[in-house]
XYZ file of C-alpha atoms in Angstrom:
601
model
C -13.423 -13.562 55.526
C -12.114 -11.072 52.912
C -10.315 -13.857 51.012
C -13.426 -16.010 51.208
C -15.575 -13.249 49.692
C -13.090 -12.721 46.873
C -13.109 -16.447 46.135
C -16.915 -16.544 46.263
C -17.191 -13.619 43.859
C -14.705 -15.243 41.499
C -16.659 -18.493 41.497
C -19.894 -16.800 40.515
C -18.478 -14.366 37.977
C -19.442 -15.409 34.428
C -16.666 -17.063 32.504
C -15.547 -15.454 29.218
C -17.765 -16.629 26.431
C -16.200 -18.675 23.658
C -16.142 -16.917 20.313
C -19.149 -17.860 18.209
C -18.572 -18.930 14.602
C -19.363 -16.177 12.098
C -19.751 -16.184 8.321
C -17.733 -13.027 7.721
C -15.325 -10.575 9.343
C -14.579 -6.889 8.776
C -11.589 -4.722 9.581
C -13.836 -2.085 11.166
C -17.443 -2.726 12.140
C -19.446 -5.727 10.959
C -20.001 -7.322 7.540
C -22.830 -5.794 5.532
C -24.205 -9.100 4.269
C -26.120 -11.443 6.606
C -25.198 -15.044 7.287
C -27.846 -16.258 4.834
C -26.745 -14.049 1.934
C -27.010 -15.706 -1.457
C -24.449 -13.784 -3.461
C -22.538 -10.514 -3.594
C -24.690 -7.608 -4.719
C -22.492 -6.681 -7.693
C -22.612 -9.965 -9.629
C -25.114 -11.387 -12.092
C -26.372 -14.496 -10.264
C -28.330 -15.665 -13.314
C -25.401 -15.661 -15.717
C -24.995 -18.751 -17.876
C -21.422 -19.969 -17.729
C -19.544 -20.853 -20.900
C -17.509 -19.353 -23.716
C -14.032 -17.946 -23.334
C -11.922 -14.853 -22.744
C -8.399 -13.937 -23.827
C -6.471 -11.628 -21.506
C -3.241 -9.899 -22.436
C -0.360 -8.977 -20.139
C 3.015 -7.348 -20.685
C 5.785 -9.572 -19.382
C 6.869 -13.168 -19.465
C 7.085 -16.237 -17.244
C 9.175 -19.353 -16.904
C 7.503 -20.989 -13.910
C 4.037 -21.995 -12.713
C 5.023 -21.433 -9.098
C 4.260 -17.779 -8.279
C 5.292 -18.019 -4.625
C 9.054 -18.507 -4.613
C 11.835 -15.950 -5.011
C 12.346 -16.795 -8.692
C 8.766 -15.748 -9.473
C 9.348 -12.076 -8.607
C 10.528 -11.261 -12.112
C 8.498 -13.713 -14.190
C 4.941 -14.231 -13.041
C 2.431 -16.768 -14.323
C -0.766 -14.724 -14.207
C -3.987 -16.393 -13.121
C -2.560 -19.033 -10.822
C -2.540 -16.406 -8.089
C -4.048 -13.192 -9.403
C -6.830 -11.146 -7.778
C -7.486 -9.219 -11.037
C -8.290 -12.278 -13.140
C -9.360 -14.332 -10.145
C -7.278 -16.881 -8.248
C -7.893 -19.577 -10.817
C -5.804 -22.373 -9.296
C -5.053 -21.629 -5.644
C -7.561 -20.213 -3.198
C -7.604 -18.496 0.178
C -9.490 -19.266 3.358
C -11.803 -16.286 2.853
C -12.577 -13.931 -0.023
C -12.942 -10.177 -0.127
C -16.101 -8.291 -1.039
C -15.513 -5.620 -3.672
C -18.319 -3.507 -2.274
C -17.016 -2.999 1.286
C -13.764 -1.354 2.453
C -12.281 -4.548 3.914
C -14.747 -7.344 4.611
C -14.223 -11.070 4.100
C -16.636 -13.937 3.607
C -16.178 -17.681 3.653
C -14.379 -19.600 0.908
C -12.241 -22.598 1.915
C -13.309 -21.768 5.462
C -17.083 -21.817 5.879
C -16.898 -19.966 9.215
C -14.396 -18.349 11.560
C -14.046 -17.658 15.262
C -12.032 -14.869 16.898
C -12.038 -12.701 19.983
C -12.529 -8.951 20.235
C -8.830 -8.404 20.902
C -7.974 -10.495 17.827
C -5.456 -12.545 19.742
C -6.446 -15.624 17.730
C -8.528 -16.738 14.794
C -9.933 -20.178 14.054
C -10.893 -21.184 10.539
C -13.487 -23.931 10.222
C -12.906 -25.491 6.813
C -15.800 -26.343 4.559
C -16.100 -30.167 4.611
C -16.884 -30.022 0.876
C -13.590 -28.303 -0.026
C -11.562 -30.453 -2.416
C -8.346 -30.295 -4.399
C -8.598 -30.801 -8.144
C -7.459 -34.429 -7.712
C -10.415 -35.111 -5.405
C -8.501 -35.110 -2.117
C -10.081 -33.083 0.738
C -8.632 -29.756 1.885
C -7.525 -30.307 5.476
C -6.115 -28.352 8.414
C -2.804 -30.074 7.665
C -2.791 -28.365 4.255
C -3.270 -24.971 5.885
C -0.455 -25.515 8.373
C 1.808 -26.939 5.654
C 1.188 -23.895 3.440
C 2.368 -21.450 6.092
C 5.445 -23.563 6.830
C 6.604 -24.131 3.249
C 6.041 -20.467 2.383
C 8.068 -19.477 5.424
C 10.944 -21.747 4.460
C 10.975 -21.372 0.682
C 8.510 -18.666 -0.281
C 8.992 -15.044 -1.261
C 7.938 -11.839 0.462
C 5.282 -11.297 1.756
C 4.322 -14.980 2.105
C 7.577 -15.867 3.826
C 6.907 -13.589 6.793
C 3.381 -14.664 7.757
C 4.513 -16.985 10.537
C 6.515 -14.178 12.170
C 3.266 -13.002 13.773
C 1.963 -16.418 14.818
C 2.946 -18.044 18.089
C 0.996 -21.263 17.640
C -0.832 -23.239 14.930
C -3.044 -26.136 15.934
C -5.700 -28.393 14.503
C -9.106 -28.234 16.152
C -11.204 -31.299 15.481
C -11.505 -32.647 11.953
C -11.929 -29.354 10.069
C -10.655 -26.555 12.290
C -7.281 -24.820 12.361
C -6.507 -22.194 14.975
C -3.827 -19.498 14.896
C -2.724 -17.751 18.066
C -0.902 -14.478 17.453
C 2.113 -12.963 19.156
C 2.921 -9.356 19.970
C 4.037 -8.651 16.371
C 0.523 -9.154 15.031
C -1.824 -6.208 14.544
C -5.576 -6.031 14.122
C -5.373 -6.321 10.348
C -3.214 -9.419 10.316
C -6.035 -11.980 10.831
C -7.715 -10.586 7.715
C -4.470 -10.694 5.727
C -3.951 -14.282 6.817
C -7.490 -15.121 5.722
C -7.561 -13.324 2.370
C -3.982 -13.179 1.085
C -2.392 -16.498 1.991
C -2.530 -19.228 -0.674
C -3.519 -22.647 0.619
C -1.429 -25.379 -0.994
C -1.903 -29.183 -1.156
C 0.525 -30.903 1.184
C 0.188 -34.244 -0.588
C 0.998 -32.810 -4.039
C 4.000 -30.564 -3.353
C 7.631 -31.607 -3.215
C 9.133 -29.424 -0.500
C 12.692 -29.995 -1.687
C 11.993 -28.509 -5.123
C 9.457 -25.868 -4.082
C 11.994 -23.069 -4.499
C 12.767 -24.127 -8.081
C 11.078 -23.046 -11.310
C 8.642 -25.561 -12.721
C 6.252 -25.866 -15.648
C 4.358 -28.778 -14.150
C 0.654 -27.844 -13.862
C -0.186 -27.520 -10.164
C -2.991 -29.139 -8.220
C -5.190 -26.490 -6.634
C -8.621 -26.050 -5.100
C -9.708 -23.278 -7.488
C -12.259 -23.272 -10.309
C -9.811 -23.895 -13.168
C -7.199 -26.355 -14.351
C -4.253 -25.588 -16.614
C -4.861 -27.062 -20.055
C -1.810 -25.909 -22.047
C 1.420 -24.072 -21.341
C 3.591 -22.208 -23.855
C 6.499 -20.866 -21.758
C 6.717 -17.094 -21.895
C 3.867 -16.859 -24.418
C 0.573 -18.237 -23.171
C -1.246 -20.153 -20.453
C -4.669 -21.645 -21.157
C -6.959 -22.424 -18.227
C -10.005 -24.675 -18.492
C -12.925 -24.832 -16.074
C -12.819 -27.725 -13.643
C -16.246 -29.392 -14.021
C -15.856 -30.861 -10.535
C -14.993 -27.569 -8.799
C -16.174 -27.966 -5.238
C -17.105 -24.316 -4.555
C -19.243 -23.367 -7.541
C -22.417 -23.027 -5.433
C -20.913 -21.062 -2.538
C -22.593 -17.652 -2.039
C -19.180 -15.986 -2.384
C -18.625 -17.679 -5.768
C -22.038 -17.202 -7.368
C -21.622 -15.030 -10.459
C -17.840 -15.526 -10.624
C -15.641 -17.724 -12.861
C -18.029 -17.541 -15.794
C -15.806 -18.696 -18.686
C -15.175 -22.272 -19.765
C -11.743 -21.255 -21.011
C -9.371 -18.430 -20.062
C -6.256 -17.694 -22.091
C -3.541 -15.373 -20.781
C -1.375 -14.074 -23.625
C 2.065 -12.575 -22.900
C 3.585 -9.660 -24.824
C 6.959 -7.965 -24.590
C 5.563 -4.477 -25.159
C 2.322 -2.613 -24.472
C 2.084 -1.521 -28.102
C 2.268 -5.117 -29.317
C -0.495 -6.131 -26.921
C -2.728 -3.314 -28.171
C -2.178 -4.386 -31.765
C -3.223 -7.881 -30.763
C -6.372 -6.432 -29.194
C -7.165 -4.501 -32.381
C -6.873 -7.697 -34.416
C -9.072 -9.703 -32.037
C -6.373 -11.838 -30.422
C -7.096 -10.234 -27.016
C -10.624 -9.575 -25.741
C -10.102 -6.958 -23.012
C -7.706 -4.015 -22.939
C -7.221 -2.047 -19.725
C -6.398 1.513 -20.758
C -4.161 3.814 -18.748
C -3.384 6.700 -21.107
C -5.933 9.473 -21.792
C -4.369 10.400 -25.117
C -4.316 6.766 -26.185
C -7.937 6.429 -25.034
C -8.933 9.420 -27.159
C -6.810 8.815 -30.253
C -5.888 5.143 -30.641
C -9.308 3.583 -31.221
C -9.557 4.605 -34.848
C -9.701 1.120 -36.364
C -12.445 -0.933 -38.047
C -13.512 -3.014 -35.036
C -14.026 0.132 -32.943
C -16.052 1.781 -35.723
C -18.355 -1.164 -36.453
C -19.134 -1.937 -32.813
C -17.026 -5.061 -32.424
C -14.968 -3.146 -29.842
C -16.736 -1.200 -27.089
C -15.146 1.440 -24.849
C -16.423 1.628 -21.251
C -15.727 4.180 -18.529
C -16.162 3.186 -14.870
C -16.030 5.529 -11.881
C -15.157 3.669 -8.657
C -15.385 5.178 -5.183
C -11.678 4.816 -4.469
C -8.886 7.115 -3.319
C -6.561 8.199 -6.098
C -3.349 6.546 -4.984
C -0.048 8.103 -6.008
C 1.972 7.999 -9.224
C 5.279 9.778 -9.426
C 9.028 9.968 -9.784
C 10.401 8.151 -6.718
C 13.724 9.217 -5.215
C 15.879 6.319 -4.030
C 17.027 7.640 -0.636
C 19.560 4.834 -0.424
C 21.561 7.187 -2.642
C 23.344 9.872 -0.614
C 22.235 12.449 -3.177
C 18.611 12.121 -2.036
C 19.170 11.852 1.712
C 18.345 15.536 2.329
C 14.628 16.401 2.394
C 15.347 19.919 1.096
C 16.964 18.482 -2.027
C 13.978 16.217 -2.597
C 11.547 19.077 -1.995
C 13.411 21.331 -4.419
C 13.533 18.681 -7.124
C 9.809 18.039 -6.642
C 8.961 21.634 -7.489
C 10.785 21.587 -10.811
C 8.383 19.265 -12.643
C 5.936 21.459 -14.616
C 2.676 19.545 -14.425
C 0.630 22.233 -16.156
C 2.912 22.147 -19.220
C 2.882 18.343 -19.348
C -0.876 18.082 -18.871
C -1.576 20.520 -21.718
C 1.057 19.351 -24.186
C 1.119 15.618 -23.541
C -2.311 14.730 -22.187
C -4.792 17.288 -23.548
C -5.513 18.468 -19.982
C -7.069 15.085 -19.145
C -5.353 14.689 -15.781
C -5.711 16.155 -12.298
C -2.615 16.743 -10.185
C -2.288 14.295 -7.321
C -1.588 15.947 -3.967
C -2.354 13.173 -1.490
C -1.937 9.404 -1.321
C -5.654 9.088 -0.478
C -7.012 12.048 -2.431
C -10.751 12.008 -3.010
C -11.558 10.000 0.112
C -12.155 10.630 3.843
C -8.643 9.259 4.474
C -6.916 12.165 2.722
C -5.252 15.026 4.599
C -5.715 17.363 1.634
C -7.801 20.387 2.590
C -8.323 19.130 6.145
C -6.576 20.711 9.148
C -5.092 18.220 11.589
C -7.446 17.881 14.569
C -6.513 17.048 18.118
C -6.826 13.326 17.496
C -4.355 13.536 14.597
C -1.922 15.709 16.498
C -1.876 13.212 19.364
C -1.121 10.414 16.915
C 1.661 12.431 15.280
C 3.275 13.348 18.599
C 6.704 14.898 18.105
C 6.562 14.046 14.374
C 4.263 17.038 13.873
C 7.348 19.248 14.093
C 8.641 17.635 10.885
C 5.515 18.476 8.934
C 5.222 21.690 7.002
C 2.727 24.160 8.561
C 0.589 24.248 5.413
C 0.192 20.475 5.576
C -0.885 20.659 9.205
C -3.447 23.438 8.768
C -4.968 21.987 5.596
C -3.945 24.775 3.227
C -1.232 22.809 1.411
C -1.341 22.533 -2.374
C 1.344 21.961 -4.942
C 2.145 25.240 -6.713
C 0.642 25.785 -10.144
C 3.003 26.971 -12.854
C 2.203 29.315 -15.702
C 2.434 26.305 -18.036
C 5.429 27.671 -19.904
C 7.787 24.911 -18.797
C 10.015 27.628 -17.323
C 8.070 29.360 -14.543
C 10.746 31.547 -12.961
C 8.870 32.065 -9.680
C 8.593 28.351 -8.945
C 12.090 27.580 -10.235
C 13.395 30.228 -7.807
C 11.670 28.417 -4.915
C 13.272 25.167 -6.061
C 16.718 26.799 -6.206
C 16.253 28.163 -2.675
C 15.365 24.731 -1.332
C 18.328 23.148 -3.095
C 20.564 25.785 -1.524
C 19.321 24.640 1.886
C 20.443 21.162 0.841
C 23.933 22.364 -0.075
C 23.610 23.088 -3.809
C 24.079 26.367 -5.663
C 24.374 27.363 -9.305
C 27.999 27.912 -10.367
C 28.872 28.561 -13.997
C 25.421 27.389 -15.014
C 25.679 24.112 -13.108
C 23.840 23.169 -9.902
C 26.802 22.051 -7.809
C 27.713 21.148 -4.244
C 30.453 22.868 -2.247
C 33.092 20.645 -3.900
C 31.964 21.683 -7.376
C 30.224 18.406 -8.255
C 27.160 18.870 -10.430
C 23.827 17.568 -9.163
C 23.326 14.640 -11.516
C 21.112 11.558 -11.534
C 19.377 9.043 -13.793
C 15.682 8.266 -14.228
C 14.885 4.683 -15.176
C 11.831 4.380 -17.441
C 9.976 1.350 -18.735
C 7.523 2.649 -21.338
C 7.282 5.345 -23.988
C 4.815 7.296 -21.832
C 7.213 7.207 -18.890
C 10.001 8.348 -21.178
C 7.918 11.345 -22.304
C 7.342 12.343 -18.687
C 11.042 12.003 -17.949
C 11.946 14.188 -20.947
C 9.558 16.871 -19.692
C 11.191 16.733 -16.270
C 14.650 16.721 -17.810
C 13.930 19.896 -19.780
C 12.934 21.827 -16.650
C 15.824 20.510 -14.557
C 18.278 21.601 -17.204
C 17.108 25.216 -16.757
C 18.632 25.298 -13.275
C 21.799 23.411 -14.147
C 20.818 19.893 -13.116
C 22.020 16.973 -15.230
C 19.270 14.384 -15.445
C 19.760 11.361 -17.726
C 17.078 8.932 -18.918
C 17.519 5.200 -19.325
C 14.628 3.236 -20.820
C 14.993 -0.503 -20.270
C 13.018 -3.608 -21.252
C 10.610 -5.329 -18.904
C 12.977 -7.998 -17.589
C 15.749 -5.491 -16.855
C 13.258 -3.122 -15.274
C 11.985 -5.836 -12.948
C 15.492 -6.949 -12.053
C 16.760 -3.446 -11.297
C 13.658 -2.331 -9.405
C 13.713 -5.517 -7.309
C 17.350 -4.886 -6.331
C 16.886 -1.083 -5.963
C 19.468 -0.441 -8.687
C 18.314 3.030 -9.779
C 18.459 6.693 -8.802
C 14.886 7.623 -9.661
C 12.092 5.361 -10.839
C 8.500 6.011 -11.889
C 6.130 4.004 -9.722
C 2.457 3.809 -8.824
C 1.171 3.376 -5.262
C -2.451 2.199 -5.424
C -4.575 3.151 -2.426
C -7.570 1.469 -0.873
C -10.177 2.472 1.679
C -8.529 0.093 4.116
C -4.765 0.644 3.969
C -2.815 -1.629 6.237
C 0.040 -4.064 6.320
C 1.035 -3.411 2.694
C 2.327 -0.045 3.921
C 5.105 -1.857 5.787
C 6.296 -3.301 2.488
C 6.135 0.101 0.799
C 7.546 2.385 3.491
C 8.553 0.368 6.572
C 12.099 0.112 7.874
C 12.073 -3.687 7.686
C 11.435 -3.540 3.921
C 14.222 -1.091 3.105
C 16.848 -3.725 2.347
C 14.559 -6.656 1.556
C 15.185 -7.615 -2.081
C 11.958 -7.610 -4.042
C 10.076 -5.428 -1.562
C 8.044 -2.397 -2.667
C 10.022 0.083 -0.573
C 11.234 1.832 -3.705
C 12.073 5.057 -1.857
C 14.301 3.219 0.637
C 12.683 4.744 3.731
C 13.715 3.601 7.201
C 12.058 6.095 9.546
C 10.876 5.378 13.109
C 8.074 7.935 12.771
C 6.775 6.269 9.621
C 6.928 2.891 11.357
C 5.056 4.291 14.354
C 2.258 5.788 12.246
C 1.853 2.553 10.313
C 1.510 0.821 13.658
C -1.114 3.361 14.764
C -3.055 2.697 11.574
C -2.882 -1.069 12.039
C -3.964 -1.011 15.675
C -6.788 1.542 15.408
C -10.003 0.200 16.945
C -12.525 2.823 15.871
C -13.317 4.291 12.476
C -12.400 7.750 13.800
C -8.987 6.655 15.072
C -8.319 4.802 11.836
C -9.118 7.790 9.637
C -7.049 10.106 11.831
C -4.052 7.780 11.724
C -4.167 7.501 7.910
C -4.410 11.284 7.529
C -1.466 11.774 9.865
C 0.480 9.193 7.891
C -0.463 10.922 4.635
C 0.927 14.223 5.955
C 4.173 12.594 7.050
C 4.760 10.937 3.678
C 3.978 14.150 1.808
C 6.319 16.141 4.036
C 9.100 13.680 3.280
C 8.961 14.557 -0.439
C 9.951 11.031 -1.415
C 7.928 11.329 -4.622
C 7.394 13.969 -7.290
C 3.579 13.642 -7.495
C 2.188 13.303 -10.984
C -1.490 12.870 -11.812
C -4.635 10.792 -11.742
C -8.007 10.428 -13.406
C -11.136 9.521 -11.449
C -12.188 6.933 -14.018
C -11.234 3.439 -15.075
C -11.103 2.841 -18.836
C -11.660 -0.581 -20.360
C -12.082 -1.567 -23.999
C -13.662 -4.958 -24.770
C -14.833 -7.112 -27.608
C -18.608 -6.941 -27.873
C -19.115 -10.563 -26.805
C -17.794 -9.740 -23.328
C -20.430 -8.461 -20.873
C -20.405 -7.340 -17.243
C -22.920 -6.863 -14.370
C -25.013 -3.693 -14.077
C -23.902 -2.884 -10.529
C -20.457 -1.337 -10.140
C -18.931 -2.158 -6.746
C -17.046 0.258 -4.538
C -13.685 -0.865 -5.904
C -14.680 -0.566 -9.564
C -14.961 -3.216 -12.257
C -14.258 -6.838 -11.312
C -13.026 -8.832 -14.306
C -13.761 -12.156 -12.645
C -17.514 -11.353 -12.673
C -17.634 -10.706 -16.455
C -18.826 -13.274 -18.970
C -19.029 -14.325 -22.615
C -22.528 -13.375 -23.804
C -22.297 -15.837 -26.694
C -22.952 -18.562 -24.127
C -26.305 -17.057 -23.081
């Protein structure tokens, strides 16, 4: 009778409901826009398309394939470029710039997934077409993952590591079932950061080779002309299939886009002054204040705009390469971090324009700065809390402020004490180890501004007997050496978002430590870091997510892998007066692919 009752109950229990198709998905919570939304709220839906824009970039390129290993050092911007817009290749879904991490339909008009995120099914838009008129199919999606796995570069080459099965569903559906390596963010990464390539138009055998043959894509532009290493000109595809999609209204507003390549930042700025470049993204406060003394800026042909996004600061700093034995001791790194005199640099180099950065997510709810670790955080940290400095746990931590002299004896004494804990003492005016070898290393710089920072650091290090050398290299050498981790110390920026996730594996995870071309510049391979990244990726609630990021922030700060530098809360952009932008500024700041040429109006 008991078995009969169990069987009877099982028969009448409701079966699990199939996932219903939805128009958008969010990392945490639900999308803000309804299924019948007409456009994103930060675009100009009435804009008249036309005209042109000329972008400038520092670098070069020798291939129109940005996905293979040879593209790491020489990138063709625009083909696959979120800043300018993915002009040639597209993704299954596209990200809203006004939500932390929410995606809406692009090549896929709807998606299906379960609450556990064990699978996701993309239902392709039947209207989606390649630029040669062929339809975008589930076979193209499957092919893209396979060819990127076999011949693509990081991170595209590792996408299939988290997928146990790919299958077509009907005429337009493609379903991915995930394995135990996948986390809750991965379906969104798959949807928003994986290029979909045309199976019928790609030669697999030569995919890993450089090529200047214009590709066939599904995006809004075609390549008109190519000047290797100098310029790429894109022209609007009049037959672009997606121009009326809600997620594309107000985007891709130029008839022609030219990307101009320059070997140096100064050369690019001169081109902007002369009118050969239309938009200049400014990163230096002194340059922003002093360099715009030229006729076009005075007569109104050039306009300077300041935008204030609602983003965390990120982190810029001198990064210690812990692959070098010299930097393996946290006390050495902590001591070296104290030596940089930010107050002197800010006053003498930057007219006090900068704020010192003290957290990877400063200025946002994800930052640990000024917040004591609560019980939720402590549980996430587990035994790792014993590695974190007490001031970082109780929320009182701040970097020490110097007297601005460049030789603050109190702070230099603290640095010397920490270095002594790492095995170094001053002997005959030289900071040396027990065998008498001087503490010596090289900073690799790329720009004049980086070189100025390094000289400031060098001056202070010399006061306590440390030999720091500076090597400034050109762009190609910088890319080659940073990709192969051939440096002692490098100056790098770590942008932060309101939805950090899988990119942290590439920056700090153990698996990225020895992966050529990864962004693990510090060379970390730490089980506690890996565990906290995992906690961040698997968090289900907003509260757990925020707690995991704060705990992670504390752990990174306590590791002293970086000498923190500075930030400004604003974004600075100079433009020619014929370039306009929407009135509404999204959460993530300006979006270049929503701007337009007002001469076409």
